């Protein structure tokens, strides 16, 4: 069974640039959630994708966008990067679609630094 | 709306001592409750979860938590700490009934173990 994998693991961008982070969900999982974890903070929910549709969104501006592909992998795109976007971005997959009844399986994250 | 408060950003105990990490939640509907652990440079891993039924929940690595509705609490305990328990612990909540549910995390408690 393949776990959740994220790429890249680390990257550095400058203000105003755009970034794309990628996530492969655990085998058989059809739901992907993205979280932002700032240093010393808990993960903050960005959005969730279920069957290629956005299925819930947290308090993040529209420059945070995403996609889910037919194989259930996902991308997180952030436009017009700001210094405060520096964080660990976590992807989590699950089986339950829109019903969060249980476990999220997390990847190890992509650490983004914005200079 | 749901929210989670973790009391104490840092807890330090001696090896072999009781571990108690506190979590209080707020939820307008019966919640699902979770504890996740994050080791350095890794993603989050589920320790245990409460959905319905027995209020005392046992998880991995000897941890357990008790759901107390009257106190809106879900404290995490372990009778005897081990050096390998040193990590960041996150309490989380999600609503039981929602078509676009999401898991909300607390700000985390860093557990240190003294030899």
CSV table of N, CA and C in Angstrom, one decimal, chain A:
chain,number,residue,atom,x,y,z
A,1,UNK,N,0.9,-1.2,0.0
A,1,UNK,CA,0.0,0.0,0.0
A,1,UNK,C,0.9,1.2,0.0
A,2,UNK,N,0.7,2.1,-1.0
A,2,UNK,CA,1.5,3.3,-1.1
A,2,UNK,C,0.9,4.4,-0.3
A,3,UNK,N,1.7,5.1,0.5
A,3,UNK,CA,1.2,6.2,1.4
A,3,UNK,C,1.1,7.5,0.6
A,4,UNK,N,0.8,8.6,1.3
A,4,UNK,CA,0.6,9.9,0.7
A,4,UNK,C,2.0,10.5,0.4
A,5,UNK,N,2.2,10.9,-0.8
A,5,UNK,CA,3.5,11.5,-1.2
A,5,UNK,C,3.3,12.9,-1.7
A,6,UNK,N,4.2,13.8,-1.3
A,6,UNK,CA,4.1,15.2,-1.7
A,6,UNK,C,5.4,15.6,-2.3
A,7,UNK,N,5.3,16.5,-3.3
A,7,UNK,CA,6.5,17.1,-3.9
A,7,UNK,C,6.2,18.6,-4.3
A,8,UNK,N,7.3,19.4,-4.3
A,8,UNK,CA,8.6,19.1,-3.7
A,8,UNK,C,8.6,19.1,-2.2
A,9,UNK,N,9.7,18.6,-1.6
A,9,UNK,CA,9.7,18.6,-0.1
A,9,UNK,C,10.1,20.0,0.4
A,10,UNK,N,10.9,20.7,-0.3
A,10,UNK,CA,11.3,22.1,0.1
A,10,UNK,C,11.4,22.9,-1.2
A,11,UNK,N,11.0,24.2,-1.0
A,11,UNK,CA,11.2,25.1,-2.1
A,11,UNK,C,11.2,26.5,-1.6
A,12,UNK,N,11.9,27.4,-2.4
A,12,UNK,CA,12.1,28.8,-2.0
A,12,UNK,C,11.6,29.6,-3.2
A,13,UNK,N,10.7,30.6,-2.9
A,13,UNK,CA,10.1,31.5,-3.9
A,13,UNK,C,10.3,32.9,-3.4
A,14,UNK,N,10.1,33.8,-4.3
A,14,UNK,CA,10.0,35.2,-3.9
A,14,UNK,C,8.6,35.8,-4.0
A,15,UNK,N,8.4,36.9,-3.3
A,15,UNK,CA,7.1,37.5,-3.3
A,15,UNK,C,6.6,37.8,-4.7
A,16,UNK,N,5.3,37.5,-4.9
A,16,UNK,CA,4.7,37.8,-6.2
A,16,UNK,C,4.7,36.6,-7.1
A,17,UNK,N,5.6,35.6,-6.8
A,17,UNK,CA,5.7,34.4,-7.7
A,17,UNK,C,4.5,33.5,-7.4
A,18,UNK,N,4.4,32.5,-8.2
A,18,UNK,CA,3.4,31.5,-8.1
A,18,UNK,C,4.0,30.1,-7.8
A,19,UNK,N,3.3,29.3,-7.1
A,19,UNK,CA,3.9,27.9,-6.8
A,19,UNK,C,2.8,26.9,-7.0
A,20,UNK,N,3.2,25.7,-7.4
A,20,UNK,CA,2.3,24.5,-7.5
A,20,UNK,C,2.9,23.4,-6.6
A,21,UNK,N,2.1,22.9,-5.7
A,21,UNK,CA,2.5,21.8,-4.9
A,21,UNK,C,1.7,20.5,-5.3
A,22,UNK,N,2.3,19.4,-5.2
A,22,UNK,CA,1.6,18.2,-5.7
A,22,UNK,C,1.5,17.1,-4.6
A,23,UNK,N,0.4,16.3,-4.8
A,23,UNK,CA,0.1,15.3,-3.8
A,23,UNK,C,-0.4,14.1,-4.5
A,24,UNK,N,0.1,12.9,-4.1
A,24,UNK,CA,-0.5,11.7,-4.6
A,24,UNK,C,-1.1,11.0,-3.3
A,25,UNK,N,-2.4,10.7,-3.5
A,25,UNK,CA,-3.1,10.2,-2.3
A,25,UNK,C,-2.8,8.7,-2.1
A,26,UNK,N,-3.1,8.3,-0.9
A,26,UNK,CA,-2.9,6.9,-0.6
A,26,UNK,C,-3.8,6.0,-1.5
A,27,UNK,N,-3.3,4.9,-1.9
A,27,UNK,CA,-4.0,4.0,-2.8
A,27,UNK,C,-5.4,3.7,-2.3
A,28,UNK,N,-6.4,4.0,-3.2
A,28,UNK,CA,-7.8,3.7,-2.9
A,28,UNK,C,-8.5,4.9,-2.3
A,29,UNK,N,-7.8,5.9,-1.9
A,29,UNK,CA,-8.5,7.1,-1.3
A,29,UNK,C,-9.0,8.0,-2.4
A,30,UNK,N,-10.2,8.6,-2.2
A,30,UNK,CA,-10.8,9.4,-3.2
A,30,UNK,C,-10.9,10.9,-2.7
A,31,UNK,N,-10.4,11.2,-1.5
A,31,UNK,CA,-10.6,12.5,-1.0
A,31,UNK,C,-9.2,13.1,-0.6
A,32,UNK,N,-9.0,14.3,-1.0
A,32,UNK,CA,-7.7,15.0,-0.6
A,32,UNK,C,-8.0,16.3,0.1
A,33,UNK,N,-7.4,16.5,1.2
A,33,UNK,CA,-7.5,17.8,1.9
A,33,UNK,C,-6.1,18.4,2.0
A,34,UNK,N,-6.1,19.7,1.9
A,34,UNK,CA,-4.9,20.5,2.0
A,34,UNK,C,-4.9,21.4,3.3
A,35,UNK,N,-3.8,21.4,4.0
A,35,UNK,CA,-3.6,22.2,5.2
A,35,UNK,C,-2.4,23.0,5.1
A,36,UNK,N,-2.4,24.2,5.7
A,36,UNK,CA,-1.2,25.1,5.9
A,36,UNK,C,-0.8,25.0,7.4
A,37,UNK,N,0.4,24.7,7.6
A,37,UNK,CA,0.9,24.7,9.0
A,37,UNK,C,2.0,25.7,9.1
A,38,UNK,N,1.7,26.9,9.7
A,38,UNK,CA,2.8,27.9,10.0
A,38,UNK,C,3.6,27.4,11.2
A,39,UNK,N,4.8,27.9,11.3
A,39,UNK,CA,5.7,27.5,12.3
A,39,UNK,C,5.1,27.7,13.7
A,40,UNK,N,5.1,26.6,14.5
A,40,UNK,CA,4.6,26.7,15.8
A,40,UNK,C,3.1,26.7,15.9
A,41,UNK,N,2.4,26.4,14.8
A,41,UNK,CA,0.9,26.4,14.8
A,41,UNK,C,0.4,25.1,14.4
A,42,UNK,N,-0.9,24.9,14.6
A,42,UNK,CA,-1.6,23.7,14.2
A,42,UNK,C,-1.9,23.9,12.7
A,43,UNK,N,-2.2,22.8,12.0
A,43,UNK,CA,-2.6,22.8,10.6
A,43,UNK,C,-3.9,23.6,10.4
A,44,UNK,N,-4.0,24.5,9.4
A,44,UNK,CA,-5.2,25.2,9.1
A,44,UNK,C,-5.7,24.7,7.8
A,45,UNK,N,-7.0,24.4,7.8
A,45,UNK,CA,-7.7,23.8,6.7
A,45,UNK,C,-7.8,24.8,5.5
A,46,UNK,N,-7.3,24.4,4.3
A,46,UNK,CA,-7.4,25.2,3.1
A,46,UNK,C,-8.6,24.8,2.3
A,47,UNK,N,-8.6,23.6,1.8
A,47,UNK,CA,-9.8,23.1,1.1
A,47,UNK,C,-9.7,21.6,1.0
A,48,UNK,N,-10.8,21.0,0.5
A,48,UNK,CA,-10.9,19.6,0.4
A,48,UNK,C,-11.4,19.3,-1.1
A,49,UNK,N,-10.9,18.2,-1.7
A,49,UNK,CA,-11.4,17.8,-3.0
A,49,UNK,C,-11.9,16.4,-2.9
A,50,UNK,N,-13.1,16.2,-3.4
A,50,UNK,CA,-13.7,14.9,-3.5
A,50,UNK,C,-14.2,14.6,-4.9
A,51,UNK,N,-13.8,13.6,-5.5
A,51,UNK,CA,-14.2,13.2,-6.8
A,51,UNK,C,-14.1,14.4,-7.8
A,52,UNK,N,-12.9,15.1,-7.7
A,52,UNK,CA,-12.5,16.1,-8.6
A,52,UNK,C,-13.2,17.5,-8.4
A,53,UNK,N,-14.0,17.6,-7.3
A,53,UNK,CA,-14.7,18.8,-7.1
A,53,UNK,C,-14.3,19.3,-5.7
A,54,UNK,N,-14.2,20.7,-5.6
A,54,UNK,CA,-13.9,21.3,-4.3
A,54,UNK,C,-15.1,21.0,-3.4
A,55,UNK,N,-14.8,20.5,-2.2
A,55,UNK,CA,-15.9,20.0,-1.2
A,55,UNK,C,-15.6,20.6,0.1
A,56,UNK,N,-15.6,21.9,0.2
A,56,UNK,CA,-15.3,22.6,1.5
A,56,UNK,C,-14.1,23.4,1.4
A,57,UNK,N,-14.1,24.6,2.0
A,57,UNK,CA,-13.0,25.5,1.9
A,57,UNK,C,-12.9,26.3,3.2
A,58,UNK,N,-11.6,26.5,3.7
A,58,UNK,CA,-11.4,27.2,4.9
A,58,UNK,C,-11.2,28.7,4.5
A,59,UNK,N,-10.7,29.5,5.5
A,59,UNK,CA,-10.7,30.9,5.4
A,59,UNK,C,-9.4,31.3,4.6
A,60,UNK,N,-9.3,31.0,3.4
A,60,UNK,CA,-8.1,31.3,2.6
A,60,UNK,C,-8.6,32.1,1.3
A,61,UNK,N,-7.8,33.1,0.9
A,61,UNK,CA,-8.2,33.9,-0.3
A,61,UNK,C,-8.2,33.1,-1.6
A,62,UNK,N,-8.9,33.6,-2.6
A,62,UNK,CA,-9.0,32.9,-3.9
A,62,UNK,C,-7.6,32.6,-4.6
A,63,UNK,N,-6.6,33.3,-4.2
A,63,UNK,CA,-5.3,33.0,-4.8
A,63,UNK,C,-4.8,31.6,-4.4
A,64,UNK,N,-5.4,31.0,-3.4
A,64,UNK,CA,-5.2,29.6,-3.1
A,64,UNK,C,-6.2,28.8,-3.9
A,65,UNK,N,-5.7,28.0,-4.8
A,65,UNK,CA,-6.6,27.2,-5.6
A,65,UNK,C,-6.1,25.8,-5.8
A,66,UNK,N,-7.0,24.9,-6.2
A,66,UNK,CA,-6.5,23.5,-6.3
A,66,UNK,C,-7.2,22.7,-7.4
A,67,UNK,N,-6.7,21.5,-7.6
A,67,UNK,CA,-7.3,20.6,-8.6
A,67,UNK,C,-7.2,19.2,-8.0
A,68,UNK,N,-8.1,18.4,-8.4
A,68,UNK,CA,-8.0,16.9,-8.2
A,68,UNK,C,-8.2,16.2,-9.5
A,69,UNK,N,-7.3,15.3,-9.8
A,69,UNK,CA,-7.3,14.6,-11.1
A,69,UNK,C,-8.1,13.3,-11.0
A,70,UNK,N,-8.4,12.6,-12.1
A,70,UNK,CA,-9.2,11.4,-12.1
A,70,UNK,C,-8.5,10.3,-11.3
A,71,UNK,N,-7.2,10.3,-11.1
A,71,UNK,CA,-6.5,9.3,-10.3
A,71,UNK,C,-6.5,9.7,-8.8
A,72,UNK,N,-7.2,10.8,-8.5
A,72,UNK,CA,-7.3,11.3,-7.2
A,72,UNK,C,-6.1,12.1,-6.6
A,73,UNK,N,-5.0,12.2,-7.4
A,73,UNK,CA,-3.9,13.0,-7.0
A,73,UNK,C,-4.4,14.5,-7.1
A,74,UNK,N,-3.6,15.4,-6.5
A,74,UNK,CA,-4.1,16.7,-6.3
A,74,UNK,C,-3.0,17.7,-6.5
A,75,UNK,N,-3.3,19.0,-6.8
A,75,UNK,CA,-2.4,20.1,-6.8
A,75,UNK,C,-2.9,21.2,-6.0
A,76,UNK,N,-2.0,21.9,-5.3
A,76,UNK,CA,-2.4,23.2,-4.6
A,76,UNK,C,-1.6,24.3,-5.4
A,77,UNK,N,-2.3,25.3,-5.8
A,77,UNK,CA,-1.6,26.4,-6.5
A,77,UNK,C,-1.8,27.7,-5.6
A,78,UNK,N,-0.7,28.4,-5.5
A,78,UNK,CA,-0.8,29.7,-4.8
A,78,UNK,C,-0.2,30.8,-5.7
A,79,UNK,N,-1.0,31.8,-6.0
A,79,UNK,CA,-0.6,32.9,-6.8
A,79,UNK,C,-0.2,34.1,-5.9
A,80,UNK,N,0.6,35.0,-6.6
A,80,UNK,CA,1.0,36.2,-5.9
A,80,UNK,C,1.4,36.0,-4.5
A,81,UNK,N,2.5,35.2,-4.3
A,81,UNK,CA,3.0,34.8,-3.0
A,81,UNK,C,3.3,36.0,-2.1
A,82,UNK,N,2.9,35.8,-0.9
A,82,UNK,CA,3.2,36.8,0.2
A,82,UNK,C,4.1,36.1,1.2
A,83,UNK,N,4.8,37.0,2.0
A,83,UNK,CA,5.8,36.4,3.0
A,83,UNK,C,5.1,35.5,3.9
A,84,UNK,N,3.8,35.8,4.3
A,84,UNK,CA,3.1,35.0,5.3
A,84,UNK,C,2.7,33.7,4.7
A,85,UNK,N,2.9,33.4,3.4
A,85,UNK,CA,2.6,32.1,2.9
A,85,UNK,C,3.7,31.1,3.2
A,86,UNK,N,4.7,31.6,3.8
A,86,UNK,CA,5.8,30.6,4.2
A,86,UNK,C,5.2,29.7,5.3
A,87,UNK,N,5.3,28.4,5.0
A,87,UNK,CA,4.7,27.4,5.9
A,87,UNK,C,5.0,26.0,5.4
A,88,UNK,N,4.6,25.0,6.2
A,88,UNK,CA,4.6,23.6,5.7
A,88,UNK,C,3.2,23.4,5.2
A,89,UNK,N,3.1,22.9,4.0
A,89,UNK,CA,1.8,22.6,3.4
A,89,UNK,C,1.6,21.1,3.4
A,90,UNK,N,0.6,20.7,4.0
A,90,UNK,CA,0.3,19.2,4.2
A,90,UNK,C,-0.9,18.8,3.4
A,91,UNK,N,-0.7,17.7,2.8
A,91,UNK,CA,-1.8,17.0,2.0
A,91,UNK,C,-2.2,15.8,2.8
A,92,UNK,N,-3.5,15.5,2.9
A,92,UNK,CA,-4.0,14.4,3.6
A,92,UNK,C,-5.1,13.7,2.7
A,93,UNK,N,-5.0,12.4,2.7
A,93,UNK,CA,-6.1,11.7,1.9
A,93,UNK,C,-6.9,10.9,2.8
A,94,UNK,N,-8.1,10.6,2.4
A,94,UNK,CA,-9.1,9.8,3.1
A,94,UNK,C,-10.0,9.1,2.2
A,95,UNK,N,-10.9,8.2,2.8
A,95,UNK,CA,-11.8,7.4,2.0
A,95,UNK,C,-13.2,7.9,2.0
A,96,UNK,N,-13.5,8.9,2.9
A,96,UNK,CA,-14.9,9.1,3.2
A,96,UNK,C,-15.6,10.3,2.5
A,97,UNK,N,-15.0,10.8,1.5
A,97,UNK,CA,-15.7,11.8,0.7
A,97,UNK,C,-16.0,13.0,1.5
A,98,UNK,N,-17.2,13.4,1.6
A,98,UNK,CA,-17.6,14.6,2.3
A,98,UNK,C,-17.9,14.3,3.8
A,99,UNK,N,-17.8,13.1,4.2
A,99,UNK,CA,-18.2,12.8,5.6
A,99,UNK,C,-16.9,12.4,6.3
A,100,UNK,N,-16.4,13.4,7.1
A,100,UNK,CA,-15.2,13.2,7.9
A,100,UNK,C,-15.4,12.3,9.1
A,101,UNK,N,-15.5,11.1,8.9
A,101,UNK,CA,-15.8,10.1,10.0
A,101,UNK,C,-14.5,9.6,10.6
A,102,UNK,N,-13.4,9.9,10.0
A,102,UNK,CA,-12.3,9.2,10.6
A,102,UNK,C,-10.9,9.7,10.2
A,103,UNK,N,-10.1,8.8,9.9
A,103,UNK,CA,-8.7,9.1,9.8
A,103,UNK,C,-8.3,9.9,8.5
A,104,UNK,N,-7.4,10.9,8.7
A,104,UNK,CA,-6.7,11.5,7.6
A,104,UNK,C,-5.3,10.9,7.5
A,105,UNK,N,-4.9,10.6,6.3
A,105,UNK,CA,-3.5,10.0,6.2
A,105,UNK,C,-2.7,11.2,5.6
A,106,UNK,N,-1.7,11.6,6.3
A,106,UNK,CA,-0.9,12.8,5.9
A,106,UNK,C,0.4,12.4,5.2
A,107,UNK,N,0.8,13.3,4.2
A,107,UNK,CA,2.1,13.2,3.7
A,107,UNK,C,3.0,14.0,4.6
A,108,UNK,N,4.3,14.0,4.2
A,108,UNK,CA,5.3,14.7,5.1
A,108,UNK,C,5.4,16.2,4.8
A,109,UNK,N,4.7,16.6,3.8
A,109,UNK,CA,4.6,18.1,3.6
A,109,UNK,C,5.6,18.6,2.6
A,110,UNK,N,5.2,19.8,2.2
A,110,UNK,CA,6.1,20.6,1.3
A,110,UNK,C,6.4,21.9,2.1
A,111,UNK,N,7.6,22.2,2.4
A,111,UNK,CA,8.0,23.4,3.1
A,111,UNK,C,8.3,24.5,2.1
A,112,UNK,N,7.5,25.5,2.2
A,112,UNK,CA,7.6,26.7,1.3
A,112,UNK,C,8.2,27.9,2.1
A,113,UNK,N,9.2,28.4,1.5
A,113,UNK,CA,9.8,29.7,2.1
A,113,UNK,C,9.6,30.8,1.0
A,114,UNK,N,9.0,31.9,1.4
A,114,UNK,CA,8.8,33.0,0.5
A,114,UNK,C,9.7,34.2,1.0
A,115,UNK,N,10.6,34.6,0.1
A,115,UNK,CA,11.6,35.7,0.5
A,115,UNK,C,11.1,37.0,-0.1
